[in-house]
Coordinates of N, CA and C in Angstrom, one line a residue:
X1414 N -9.2 26.1 34.5 CA -8.4 25.0 34.1 C -7.1 25.5 35.1
X1415 N -7.2 25.2 36.2 CA -5.8 25.4 37.3 C -4.8 24.3 36.6
X1416 N -3.7 24.6 37.2 CA -2.7 23.5 37.1 C -1.3 24.4 37.7
X1417 N -0.2 22.9 37.4 CA 1.2 23.5 38.5 C 2.2 22.3 37.2
X1418 N 3.3 23.4 37.7 CA 4.7 23.2 36.3 C 5.1 22.5 37.4
X1419 N 6.1 21.5 37.6 CA 6.6 21.0 38.8 C 7.9 20.1 37.6
X1420 N 8.4 19.9 39.1 CA 9.8 18.3 38.8 C 9.8 17.3 39.5
X1421 N 9.8 16.5 38.5 CA 9.7 14.9 39.2 C 10.8 14.4 39.7
X1422 N 10.9 14.1 40.7 CA 11.7 14.3 41.8 C 11.8 12.3 41.7
X1423 N 11.2 11.2 42.3 CA 11.2 10.3 41.6 C 10.0 9.5 42.8
X1424 N 10.1 8.1 42.8 CA 9.0 7.1 43.0 C 9.4 6.9 44.5
X1425 N 8.7 6.7 45.2 CA 8.9 6.0 46.6 C 7.5 5.8 47.0
X1426 N 7.4 5.2 48.4 CA 5.9 4.3 48.6 C 5.6 5.0 50.0
X1427 N 4.6 4.9 50.4 CA 3.7 5.4 51.9 C 2.9 4.7 52.1
X1428 N 2.1 5.1 53.1 CA 1.0 3.9 53.8 C 0.1 5.0 54.0
X1429 N -1.7 4.5 53.3 CA -2.3 4.9 53.4 C -3.1 5.1 55.0
X1430 N -4.2 5.8 55.2 CA -5.2 5.7 56.3 C -5.2 4.0 56.4
X1431 N -5.9 3.3 55.8 CA -6.1 1.7 55.8 C -4.1 1.3 56.0
X1432 N -3.3 1.6 56.0 CA -2.2 0.9 56.5 C -1.8 0.1 54.9
X1433 N -2.6 0.5 53.9 CA -2.2 -0.1 52.8 C -0.8 0.6 52.1
X1434 N 0.6 -0.2 51.4 CA 1.3 0.7 50.8 C 0.7 1.0 49.8
X1435 N 1.2 2.1 49.5 CA 0.7 2.4 47.9 C 2.2 3.4 47.3
X1436 N 2.3 2.9 46.5 CA 3.6 3.8 45.3 C 3.0 4.7 44.8
X1437 N 3.7 5.7 45.2 CA 3.8 7.5 44.9 C 5.3 7.9 43.7
X1438 N 4.3 9.3 43.2 CA 5.5 9.9 42.7 C 5.6 11.3 42.8
X1439 N 6.7 12.0 43.8 CA 7.2 12.9 44.0 C 7.4 14.2 42.8
X1440 N 6.7 14.9 43.1 CA 6.6 16.2 42.7 C 6.8 17.5 43.1
X1441 N 7.8 17.5 43.0 CA 8.0 19.4 43.5 C 8.0 20.5 42.8
X1442 N 7.1 21.2 43.3 CA 6.2 22.7 42.5 C 6.4 23.8 43.5
X1443 N 7.5 23.7 44.3 CA 8.3 24.6 45.3 C 8.2 25.9 44.6
X1444 N 9.1 25.9 43.2 CA 8.9 27.5 43.1 C 8.1 28.3 42.0
X1445 N 6.9 27.4 41.8 CA 5.8 28.7 40.5 C 5.4 29.8 41.5
X1446 N 5.4 29.8 39.9 CA 5.3 31.6 40.0 C 4.3 32.0 39.1
X1447 N 3.6 33.2 39.3 CA 2.3 33.9 38.5 C 3.3 34.6 38.0
X1448 N 3.6 34.7 36.6 CA 4.4 35.8 35.6 C 3.8 36.7 34.7
X1449 N 2.2 36.3 34.7 CA 1.6 37.3 33.7 C -0.4 36.5 33.9
X1450 N -0.8 37.3 32.6 CA -2.4 37.3 32.9 C -2.8 37.5 32.1
X1451 N -3.7 36.8 31.2 CA -4.0 36.8 30.1 C -5.9 37.6 30.4
X1452 N -6.5 38.8 29.5 CA -7.4 39.0 30.2 C -8.4 39.2 28.7
X1453 N -9.8 38.8 28.3 CA -10.5 38.9 27.5 C -10.5 40.7 27.0
X1454 N -10.5 41.7 27.4 CA -10.3 42.6 27.3 C -9.0 43.2 26.5
X1455 N -8.2 42.6 26.9 CA -7.1 42.8 25.9 C -6.4 41.7 24.7
X1456 N -7.0 40.1 25.2 CA -6.3 39.1 24.5 C -7.5 38.2 23.9
X1457 N -8.2 38.3 24.5 CA -9.7 38.1 23.9 C -10.1 36.3 24.7
X1458 N -9.2 36.1 25.3 CA -9.8 35.2 26.3 C -9.1 35.3 27.8
X1459 N -9.1 34.5 28.7 CA -8.2 34.3 29.9 C -7.9 33.2 30.4
X1460 N -6.5 33.7 31.0 CA -5.5 32.6 31.1 C -4.4 33.3 32.5
X1461 N -3.8 32.2 33.0 CA -3.0 32.3 33.8 C -1.6 32.4 33.2
X1462 N -0.3 32.7 33.2 CA 0.9 32.1 32.7 C 1.6 32.4 34.2
X1463 N 1.7 30.9 34.3 CA 3.3 30.4 35.6 C 4.4 29.9 35.4
X1464 N 5.1 30.3 35.6 CA 6.7 29.7 35.8 C 7.3 28.9 36.5
X1465 N 8.1 28.2 36.4 CA 8.8 27.5 37.5 C 10.3 27.1 37.0
X1466 N 11.0 27.4 37.9 CA 12.3 27.2 38.3 C 13.1 28.5 38.4
X1467 N 13.9 28.4 39.2 CA 14.9 29.9 38.9 C 15.6 29.7 37.9
X1468 N 16.2 31.3 37.7 CA 17.0 31.2 36.0 C 18.2 32.5 36.2
X1469 N 19.0 32.7 36.2 CA 19.9 33.5 35.9 C 19.2 34.6 34.9
X1470 N 19.3 36.0 35.0 CA 19.1 36.9 34.0 C 19.8 36.6 32.6
X1471 N 21.2 36.6 33.2 CA 22.5 36.6 31.8 C 21.9 35.7 30.7
X1472 N 21.0 34.4 31.4 CA 20.9 33.2 30.4 C 19.8 33.8 29.8
X1473 N 19.0 35.0 29.7 CA 18.6 35.1 29.0 C 18.1 35.9 27.6
X1474 N 18.0 36.2 26.9 CA 18.2 36.8 26.0 C 16.7 38.2 26.2
X1475 N 17.0 39.3 25.0 CA 16.5 40.3 25.6 C 15.2 40.1 25.3
X1476 N 14.2 39.7 24.7 CA 12.7 39.7 24.6 C 12.5 39.1 25.5
X1477 N 13.3 37.5 26.1 CA 12.6 36.9 27.2 C 12.7 38.2 28.8
X1478 N 13.8 38.7 29.0 CA 14.1 39.4 29.9 C 13.2 40.5 30.0
X1479 N 12.9 41.4 28.6 CA 11.9 42.2 28.8 C 10.5 42.0 29.2
X1480 N 10.2 40.3 29.1 CA 9.1 40.2 29.3 C 8.6 40.2 30.9
X1481 N 9.7 39.8 31.9 CA 9.6 39.6 33.1 C 9.7 40.5 33.6
X1482 N 10.1 42.0 33.1 CA 10.7 43.2 33.5 C 9.3 44.1 33.3
X1483 N 8.7 43.8 32.1 CA 7.6 44.5 31.8 C 6.4 43.9 33.1
X1484 N 6.5 42.5 33.4 CA 5.6 42.2 34.1 C 5.5 42.7 35.6
X1485 N 7.3 42.9 36.1 CA 7.9 43.0 37.0 C 7.5 41.7 37.8
X1486 N 8.1 40.6 37.2 CA 8.0 39.6 38.0 C 9.9 39.0 38.2
X1487 N 9.6 37.7 38.7 CA 11.1 37.0 38.7 C 11.0 36.3 37.7
X1488 N 12.3 36.0 36.9 CA 12.6 35.3 36.1 C 12.4 33.8 36.6
X1489 N 11.6 33.0 35.3 CA 11.1 31.8 35.4 C 11.7 30.9 34.5
X1490 N 12.7 29.7 34.5 CA 13.3 29.1 33.5 C 12.4 28.5 32.7
X1491 N 10.8 28.2 32.9 CA 10.0 27.0 32.5 C 8.7 27.8 32.5
X1492 N 7.7 28.3 31.2 CA 6.2 28.8 31.5 C 5.4 27.6 30.8
X1493 N 4.5 28.4 31.5 CA 2.9 27.5 31.1 C 1.6 28.3 31.0
X1494 N 1.3 28.2 30.4 CA -0.2 29.1 30.2 C -1.5 27.9 30.3
X1495 N -2.1 28.4 31.8 CA -3.4 27.6 32.0 C -4.6 28.8 31.8
X1496 N -5.5 28.0 31.2 CA -7.0 28.7 30.5 C -7.8 29.0 31.9
X1497 N -8.2 29.8 32.4 CA -9.2 30.1 33.6 C -9.9 30.5 33.0
X1498 N -10.9 30.4 33.9 CA -12.7 31.9 33.6 C -11.7 33.3 34.7
X1499 N -12.8 34.2 34.0 CA -12.1 35.3 34.2 C -12.4 36.1 36.4
X1500 N -13.1 35.2 36.5 CA -13.3 34.8 37.9 C -12.2 34.7 38.7
X1501 N -11.5 32.9 38.2 CA -10.5 32.9 38.8 C -9.5 33.4 38.6
X1502 N -9.2 34.0 37.4 CA -8.0 34.9 36.9 C -7.9 36.3 37.9
X1503 N -8.7 36.4 38.6 CA -9.2 37.8 39.7 C -8.4 37.8 40.7
X1504 N -8.5 36.3 40.9 CA -8.0 36.0 42.3 C -6.4 35.3 42.0
X1505 N -5.8 35.6 40.7 CA -4.4 35.6 41.1 C -3.8 37.3 40.6
X1506 N -2.9 37.2 41.1 CA -2.1 38.6 40.9 C -0.5 38.6 40.1
X1507 N 0.0 38.7 39.4 CA 1.5 39.0 39.0 C 2.4 38.9 39.8
X1508 N 3.2 37.6 40.5 CA 4.2 37.8 41.5 C 4.1 37.0 42.8
X1509 N 2.8 36.3 42.5 CA 1.9 35.8 43.7 C 2.7 34.4 43.4
X1510 N 3.3 33.9 44.5 CA 3.3 32.2 44.6 C 2.3 31.3 44.6
X1511 N 2.6 30.1 43.5 CA 1.5 29.1 43.5 C 1.6 27.6 44.1
X1512 N 1.1 27.8 45.3 CA 1.9 26.6 46.4 C 0.6 25.4 46.0
X1513 N 1.5 24.3 46.6 CA 0.5 23.1 46.2 C -0.2 22.8 47.2
X1514 N -0.9 23.5 47.8 CA -2.1 23.4 48.2 C -3.1 23.5 47.4
X1515 N -3.1 23.9 46.3 CA -3.8 24.4 45.0 C -4.9 22.9 44.7
X1516 N -3.9 21.8 44.8 CA -4.9 20.3 45.2 C -5.0 19.7 46.8
X1517 N -5.6 19.0 46.5 CA -6.2 18.2 47.8 C -6.0 17.0 47.8
X1518 N -5.7 16.1 48.6 CA -6.0 15.0 48.9 C -7.0 13.9 48.4
X1519 N -6.8 13.1 47.8 CA -7.4 12.6 47.2 C -8.0 13.1 45.8
X1520 N -7.9 14.2 45.6 CA -8.3 14.9 43.9 C -8.0 13.9 42.9
X1521 N -8.3 13.6 42.1 CA -7.9 13.1 40.2 C -7.1 14.4 39.8
X1522 N -6.1 14.1 38.9 CA -5.2 14.6 38.4 C -4.6 13.9 37.5
X1523 N -4.6 15.2 36.0 CA -3.9 14.6 35.3 C -2.3 15.1 35.1
X1524 N -1.3 14.2 34.8 CA 0.2 14.6 34.9 C 0.8 14.2 33.7
X1525 N 1.1 15.4 33.0 CA 1.8 15.2 31.4 C 3.3 15.2 31.3
X1526 N 4.1 14.5 30.7 CA 5.2 14.7 30.8 C 5.9 14.0 29.4
X1527 N 7.4 13.9 29.4 CA 8.2 13.5 28.2 C 8.8 12.6 28.4
X1528 N 8.2 11.2 27.8 CA 9.1 9.6 28.4 C 10.2 10.0 28.0
X1529 N 11.0 9.0 28.4 CA 12.4 8.5 28.8 C 13.1 8.6 27.3
X1530 N 13.9 8.9 26.7 CA 14.5 8.8 25.3 C 14.8 7.3 25.0
X1531 N 14.9 6.7 24.1 CA 16.1 5.3 24.0 C 16.7 5.1 22.6
X1532 N 16.7 6.0 22.0 CA 17.1 6.0 20.7 C 16.5 5.2 19.9
X1533 N 17.3 4.6 18.7 CA 17.0 4.2 17.5 C 16.4 2.6 18.2
X1534 N 15.7 1.8 18.0 CA 14.9 0.3 18.8 C 14.4 0.0 17.6
X1535 N 14.8 -1.6 17.9 CA 13.9 -2.6 17.4 C 12.7 -2.6 17.4
X1536 N 12.0 -3.8 16.8 CA 10.3 -4.0 16.9 C 10.2 -4.5 18.5
X1537 N 10.7 -5.1 18.7 CA 10.6 -6.1 20.0 C 10.4 -5.3 20.9
X1538 N 11.6 -4.1 21.2 CA 11.8 -3.6 22.5 C 10.4 -2.1 21.8
X1539 N 10.3 -1.8 20.5 CA 9.6 -0.5 20.7 C 8.0 -1.2 20.4
X1540 N 7.5 -2.1 19.7 CA 6.2 -2.9 19.9 C 6.1 -3.9 20.4
X1541 N 6.8 -4.2 21.5 CA 6.5 -5.4 22.0 C 6.2 -6.4 21.0
X1542 N 6.5 -6.8 19.9 CA 6.6 -7.6 18.8 C 7.2 -9.4 19.4
X1543 N 6.8 -10.2 18.9 CA 7.3 -11.3 19.6 C 8.5 -12.4 18.9
X1544 N 8.1 -12.2 18.2 CA 9.2 -12.4 16.8 C 8.8 -13.1 15.7
X1545 N 9.3 -12.7 14.7 CA 9.1 -13.4 13.6 C 9.3 -15.0 13.3
X1546 N 10.0 -15.7 14.2 CA 10.6 -16.9 13.7 C 11.1 -17.3 15.2
X1547 N 10.5 -19.0 15.3 CA 11.7 -19.7 16.7 C 13.1 -19.7 15.9
X1548 N 14.0 -20.0 17.1 CA 15.5 -20.6 16.6 C 15.5 -21.7 16.3
X1549 N 15.3 -22.3 15.0 CA 15.3 -23.6 14.7 C 16.5 -23.5 13.8
X1550 N 16.6 -25.2 13.5 CA 18.0 -25.4 12.5 C 16.9 -25.1 11.2
X1551 N 18.2 -24.6 10.0 CA 17.4 -23.6 9.2 C 17.1 -22.0 9.5
X1552 N 17.0 -21.5 10.2 CA 16.5 -19.7 10.7 C 17.5 -19.2 11.1
X1553 N 18.2 -18.4 9.7 CA 19.4 -17.6 9.8 C 19.3 -16.4 10.5
X1554 N 19.2 -16.0 11.7 CA 19.3 -14.5 12.5 C 18.1 -13.9 11.8
X1555 N 17.3 -14.7 12.3 CA 16.1 -13.6 11.6 C 15.0 -13.5 12.9
X1556 N 15.5 -14.2 14.5 CA 14.7 -14.3 15.3 C 13.8 -12.7 15.6
X1557 N 14.4 -11.8 15.7 CA 14.6 -10.3 16.1 C 13.8 -9.5 14.8
X1558 N 13.2 -9.9 13.6 CA 13.1 -9.3 12.4 C 11.7 -8.9 12.7
X1559 N 11.1 -7.7 11.9 CA 9.6 -7.6 12.2 C 8.8 -8.6 11.1
X1560 N 9.5 -9.0 10.2 CA 8.9 -9.7 9.5 C 8.1 -8.8 7.8
X1561 N 7.7 -9.5 7.0 CA 7.1 -8.7 5.5 C 6.4 -7.6 6.3
X1562 N 6.4 -6.5 5.0 CA 5.5 -5.1 5.8 C 5.2 -5.2 4.1
X1563 N 5.2 -5.7 3.2 CA 4.3 -5.0 2.0 C 3.3 -6.1 2.2
X1564 N 2.3 -6.1 0.5 CA 1.1 -6.7 0.4 C 1.5 -7.2 -1.2
X1565 N 2.3 -7.9 -1.4 CA 2.6 -8.1 -2.6 C 2.5 -7.3 -3.7
X1566 N 1.9 -7.4 -4.8 CA 1.7 -5.9 -6.2 C 0.7 -5.1 -5.9
X1567 N -0.7 -5.7 -5.4 CA -1.2 -4.2 -4.9 C -1.5 -4.3 -2.9
X1568 N -1.4 -3.2 -3.0 CA -1.2 -2.0 -3.7 C 0.1 -1.3 -4.1
X1569 N 1.2 -2.6 -3.7 CA 2.8 -2.0 -4.1 C 3.4 -1.0 -3.0
X1570 N 3.3 -1.3 -2.2 CA 3.9 0.1 -1.0 C 3.4 -0.2 0.2
X1571 N 4.0 0.3 1.2 CA 3.8 0.0 2.7 C 3.2 0.8 3.3
X1572 N 1.9 0.8 3.6 CA 1.1 1.9 4.5 C 1.8 2.5 5.5
X1573 N 1.4 3.7 5.4 CA 1.7 4.9 6.3 C 1.1 4.1 7.8
X1574 N 2.2 4.2 8.8 CA 1.8 4.0 10.5 C 2.4 2.9 10.4
X1575 N 3.2 2.2 9.3 CA 2.9 1.0 9.7 C 4.8 0.8 11.0
X1576 N 4.5 -0.5 12.3 CA 5.2 -0.7 13.2 C 6.4 -1.3 12.4
X1577 N 7.1 -0.1 12.4 CA 8.9 -0.6 12.4 C 9.9 -0.1 12.9
X1578 N 11.1 -0.4 13.1 CA 12.3 0.1 14.1 C 12.3 1.5 14.1
X1579 N 12.9 2.5 14.9 CA 12.8 3.6 14.7 C 13.1 4.1 15.8
X1580 N 13.4 5.8 15.9 CA 13.2 6.5 17.8 C 12.5 6.0 18.6
X1581 N 12.7 5.6 19.4 CA 11.6 5.3 20.8 C 12.2 6.1 21.7
X1582 N 10.6 6.9 22.0 CA 10.5 7.3 23.7 C 10.4 9.4 22.7
X1583 N 10.8 10.3 24.3 CA 10.6 11.3 23.9 C 9.7 11.6 23.3
X1584 N 8.3 11.5 23.8 CA 6.7 11.3 23.4 C 6.4 12.2 24.2
X1585 N 5.4 13.1 24.3 CA 4.6 13.8 25.3 C 3.4 12.9 25.4
X1586 N 3.6 12.7 27.0 CA 2.7 11.5 27.6 C 1.9 12.0 28.6
X1587 N 0.5 11.9 28.5 CA -0.1 12.4 29.7 C -1.0 11.1 30.8
X1588 N -0.6 10.8 31.3 CA -1.2 9.9 32.3 C -2.6 10.5 33.2
X1589 N -3.7 10.0 32.7 CA -4.7 10.4 33.5 C -5.2 9.8 34.4
X1590 N -6.3 10.6 35.3 CA -6.7 10.1 36.8 C -6.0 9.2 37.4
X1591 N -4.8 10.1 38.0 CA -4.1 9.4 39.5 C -4.4 10.3 40.6
X1592 N -4.7 10.0 41.7 CA -4.8 9.9 42.6 C -3.9 11.4 43.8
X1593 N -4.2 12.3 44.1 CA -3.2 12.6 44.7 C -3.4 12.4 46.2
X1594 N -2.0 11.8 46.8 CA -2.3 10.8 47.9 C -1.7 12.1 49.3
X1595 N -0.9 12.7 49.0 CA -1.1 13.6 50.1 C -0.3 14.9 49.5
X1596 N -0.2 15.8 49.7 CA 0.5 17.5 49.3 C 1.0 18.1 50.9
X1597 N 2.4 18.4 50.6 CA 3.2 18.9 51.8 C 3.4 20.7 51.1
X1598 N 2.5 21.5 52.0 CA 2.7 22.8 51.5 C 3.9 23.4 52.0
X1599 N 4.3 23.0 52.7 CA 5.9 23.4 53.3 C 6.8 23.0 52.7
X1600 N 7.4 22.1 52.0 CA 8.0 21.3 51.3 C 8.0 21.8 49.7
X1601 N 6.3 21.8 49.4 CA 6.1 22.2 48.1 C 5.9 20.9 47.5
X1602 N 5.9 19.8 47.9 CA 5.6 18.6 47.3 C 4.0 17.7 47.2
X1603 N 4.0 17.3 45.5 CA 2.8 16.8 45.5 C 3.0 15.4 44.9
X1604 N 2.3 14.5 46.0 CA 2.5 12.9 45.6 C 1.4 12.6 45.2
X1605 N 1.5 12.0 43.9 CA 0.2 11.1 43.6 C 0.2 9.5 43.1
X1606 N -0.4 9.0 43.2 CA -0.2 7.3 43.2 C -0.4 7.0 41.8
X1607 N 1.2 6.2 41.5 CA 1.2 5.4 40.3 C 2.7 6.3 39.9
X1608 N 2.5 5.8 38.1 CA 3.7 6.2 38.1 C 3.7 7.4 37.0
X1609 N 4.4 8.4 36.6 CA 4.6 9.2 35.6 C 5.2 9.7 34.6
X1610 N 5.1 9.7 33.6 CA 5.7 9.8 32.3 C 7.4 10.2 32.7
X1611 N 8.3 9.8 32.2 CA 9.3 10.8 32.4 C 10.3 10.2 33.4
X1612 N 11.8 10.7 32.9 CA 12.7 10.9 34.0 C 12.8 11.1 35.5
X1613 N 13.8 11.2 35.9 CA 13.7 11.8 37.3 C 14.1 13.4 36.8
X1614 N 14.1 14.5 37.4 CA 14.2 15.4 37.4 C 13.7 16.9 36.0
X1615 N 12.7 15.7 35.8 CA 12.3 15.5 34.5 C 11.1 17.2 34.9
X1616 N 10.6 18.0 33.7 CA 9.3 19.1 33.8 C 7.9 17.9 33.6
X1617 N 6.9 18.4 34.7 CA 6.0 17.7 34.4 C 5.1 18.8 34.4
X1618 N 3.5 18.6 34.2 CA 2.4 19.6 34.3 C 1.4 18.9 35.0
X1619 N 1.0 19.4 36.1 CA -0.4 18.3 36.7 C -1.5 19.3 37.0
X1620 N -2.5 19.0 36.3 CA -3.6 19.9 36.1 C -4.7 18.8 36.8
X1621 N -5.7 19.4 36.9 CA -7.5 18.6 37.5 C -7.6 17.7 36.2
X1622 N -8.1 16.5 36.6 CA -8.7 15.4 35.4 C -10.0 15.8 34.6
X1623 N -9.1 15.9 33.3 CA -10.4 16.6 32.5 C -11.7 15.4 32.2
X1624 N -11.3 14.3 32.6 CA -12.5 13.8 32.9 C -13.7 14.3 33.6
X1625 N -13.1 14.1 35.0 CA -13.9 14.2 36.1 C -14.9 16.1 36.2
X1626 N -13.9 16.7 35.2 CA -14.2 18.0 34.8 C -15.7 18.1 33.5
X1627 N -15.6 17.3 32.9 CA -16.2 16.6 31.9 C -17.6 16.2 32.4
X1628 N -17.5 15.4 33.0 CA -18.5 14.4 33.7 C -19.4 15.3 34.5
X1629 N -18.6 16.3 35.7 CA -19.7 17.5 36.0 C -20.1 18.3 35.0
X1630 N -19.5 18.7 33.8 CA -20.4 19.8 32.9 C -21.7 18.9 32.7
X1631 N -21.6 17.4 32.1 CA -22.4 16.9 32.0 C -23.7 16.3 32.7
X1632 N -23.2 16.5 33.7 CA -24.7 16.3 34.9 C -25.2 17.5 35.3
X1633 N -24.1 18.6 35.0 CA -24.8 19.8 35.1 C -26.0 20.4 33.7
X1634 N -25.5 19.2 32.9 CA -26.5 20.1 31.6 C -27.6 19.2 31.6
X1635 N -27.6 18.0 32.5 CA -29.1 17.3 32.5 C -30.1 18.2 33.4

């Protein structure tokens, strides 16, 4: 399972080959670097550790700095481990730059990000509740309330996971099957169709579509 770490630049729009306007999210993957490898002989599994974003050495503690020095790799701000086969891992060396051409135009990818934080929110904003009552004569400041949350005497408690006011946002969300509209290797940009979770300058993970991989395995098994 290959993948890249990137930074969400924002959204824009481009014209495809058919002349249709397509909304895209621009992801910067320009500073991705291989900083470590896992091998079956030493770690019982095979993986590649990718780092993203430059960082000054004085901002790292001693264990973090020692990890990069032991691997003879340039320090990176964000790290992510991607599982790969032993044959795929053999094609990567510590210190190699991982570029945007890992993905191709038209490929389907899954993009993981952290949603925007919206603080403490009521049920209408957090869960899209319609509202408990209409604003008529006699209804007093109850339009945006959640309504009843109990079940009378039995069971005499509120069930877990009841939709109620609370902290909204800052959730890890993966948007699946986004189409790669274009790849700019020189600038290190990947353009994917549609929206991606998170605010601008947020860190995202781009991976090949897991559903496409599962379908391919299912066909191969037949």
